[in-house]
XYZ file of C-alpha atoms in Angstrom:
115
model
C -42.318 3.248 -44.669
C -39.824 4.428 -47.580
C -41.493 8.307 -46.778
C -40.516 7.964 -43.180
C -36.696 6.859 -43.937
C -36.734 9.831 -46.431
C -37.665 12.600 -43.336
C -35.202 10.633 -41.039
C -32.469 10.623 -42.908
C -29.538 13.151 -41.300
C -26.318 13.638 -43.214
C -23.322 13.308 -40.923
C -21.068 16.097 -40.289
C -17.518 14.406 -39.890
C -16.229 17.815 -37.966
C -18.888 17.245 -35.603
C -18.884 13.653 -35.427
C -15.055 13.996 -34.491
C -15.987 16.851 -31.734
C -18.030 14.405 -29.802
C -15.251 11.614 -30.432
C -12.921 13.630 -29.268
C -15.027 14.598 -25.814
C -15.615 10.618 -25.425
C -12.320 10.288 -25.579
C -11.168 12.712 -23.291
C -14.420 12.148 -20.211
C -12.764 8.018 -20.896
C -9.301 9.637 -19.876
C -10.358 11.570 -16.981
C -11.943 9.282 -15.601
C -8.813 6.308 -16.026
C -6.546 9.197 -14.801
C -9.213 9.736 -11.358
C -8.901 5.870 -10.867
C -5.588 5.522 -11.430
C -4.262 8.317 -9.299
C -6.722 6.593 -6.556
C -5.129 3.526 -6.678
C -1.652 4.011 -7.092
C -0.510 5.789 -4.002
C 2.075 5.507 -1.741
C 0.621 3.165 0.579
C 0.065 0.843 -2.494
C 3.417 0.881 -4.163
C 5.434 -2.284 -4.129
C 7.964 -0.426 -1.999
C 5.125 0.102 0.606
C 4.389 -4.096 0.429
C 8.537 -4.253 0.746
C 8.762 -2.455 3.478
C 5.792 -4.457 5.317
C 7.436 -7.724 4.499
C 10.468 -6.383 6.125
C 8.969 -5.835 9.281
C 7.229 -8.810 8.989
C 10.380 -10.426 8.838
C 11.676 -8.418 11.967
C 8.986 -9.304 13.984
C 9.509 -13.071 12.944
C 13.347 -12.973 13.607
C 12.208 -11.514 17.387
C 10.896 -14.850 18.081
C 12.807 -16.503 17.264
C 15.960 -15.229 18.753
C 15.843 -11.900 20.777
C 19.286 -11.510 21.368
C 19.851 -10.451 17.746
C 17.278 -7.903 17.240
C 20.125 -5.283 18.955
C 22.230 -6.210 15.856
C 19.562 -5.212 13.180
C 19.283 -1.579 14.431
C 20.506 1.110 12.055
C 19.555 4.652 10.695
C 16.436 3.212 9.139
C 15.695 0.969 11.628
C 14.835 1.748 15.086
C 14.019 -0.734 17.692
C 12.983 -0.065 21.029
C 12.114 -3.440 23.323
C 10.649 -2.350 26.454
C 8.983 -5.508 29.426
C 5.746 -4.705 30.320
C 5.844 -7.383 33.037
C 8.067 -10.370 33.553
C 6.787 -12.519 30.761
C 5.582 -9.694 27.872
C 7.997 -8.018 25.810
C 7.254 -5.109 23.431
C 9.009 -4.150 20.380
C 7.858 -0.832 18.901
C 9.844 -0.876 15.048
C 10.376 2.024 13.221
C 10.810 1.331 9.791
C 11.998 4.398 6.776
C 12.429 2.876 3.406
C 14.643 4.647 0.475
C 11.538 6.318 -0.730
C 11.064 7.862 2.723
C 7.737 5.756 3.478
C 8.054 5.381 7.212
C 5.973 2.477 9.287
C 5.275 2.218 12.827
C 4.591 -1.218 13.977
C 4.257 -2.442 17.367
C 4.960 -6.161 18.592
C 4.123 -7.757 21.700
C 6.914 -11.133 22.025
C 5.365 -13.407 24.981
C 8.542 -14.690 26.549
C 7.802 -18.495 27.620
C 9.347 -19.511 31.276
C 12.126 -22.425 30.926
C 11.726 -24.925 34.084
């Protein structure tokens, strides 16, 4: 058994060694850049989420009283209300954020009859 450790025995080259460190290194970082340009986009920054919320909130506030929706309207904010029959209201909201992420959502309001 001593013989065999004798003929297996390989003296490290440390410029080699630090060749293949170096290309671990560097396949590790190509890959973390590949996932993390995947992942942070624009339809996953927090802006993105923001500017959900906010129509969220729009869509909410609709609900709750229509009257003011006319009030919200602005250069990023678009609103067009349109019946489709006496009781159903749509809201199509166009939504551009300061990082120019626009968002198209469209709301149908049911409009409950007071007797």
């Amino acid at each position: 058994m001593a013989y065999l450790r004798k003929y297996c025995r390989l003296s490290a080259n440390s410029i080699l060694e630090s060749v293949i460190a170096l290309c671990i290194i560097a396949i590790c970082l190509y890959v973390a850049v590949l996932v993390y340009a995947a992942v942070f986009t624009p339809k996953t920054s927090p802006k993105f989420y923001g500017s959900r919320n906010r129509l969220a909130e729009i869509y909410y506030m609709v609900q709750v009283n229509p009257d003011t929706i006319e009030k919200m309207s602005n250069d990023n904010l678009v609103i067009h209300q349109e019946w489709v029959n006496s009781n159903l209201q749509e809201f199509s909201i166009n939504y551009k954020d300061s990082s120019g992420v626009f968002i198209k959502n469209d709301f149908f309001v049911q409009q409950q009859n007071e007797k």
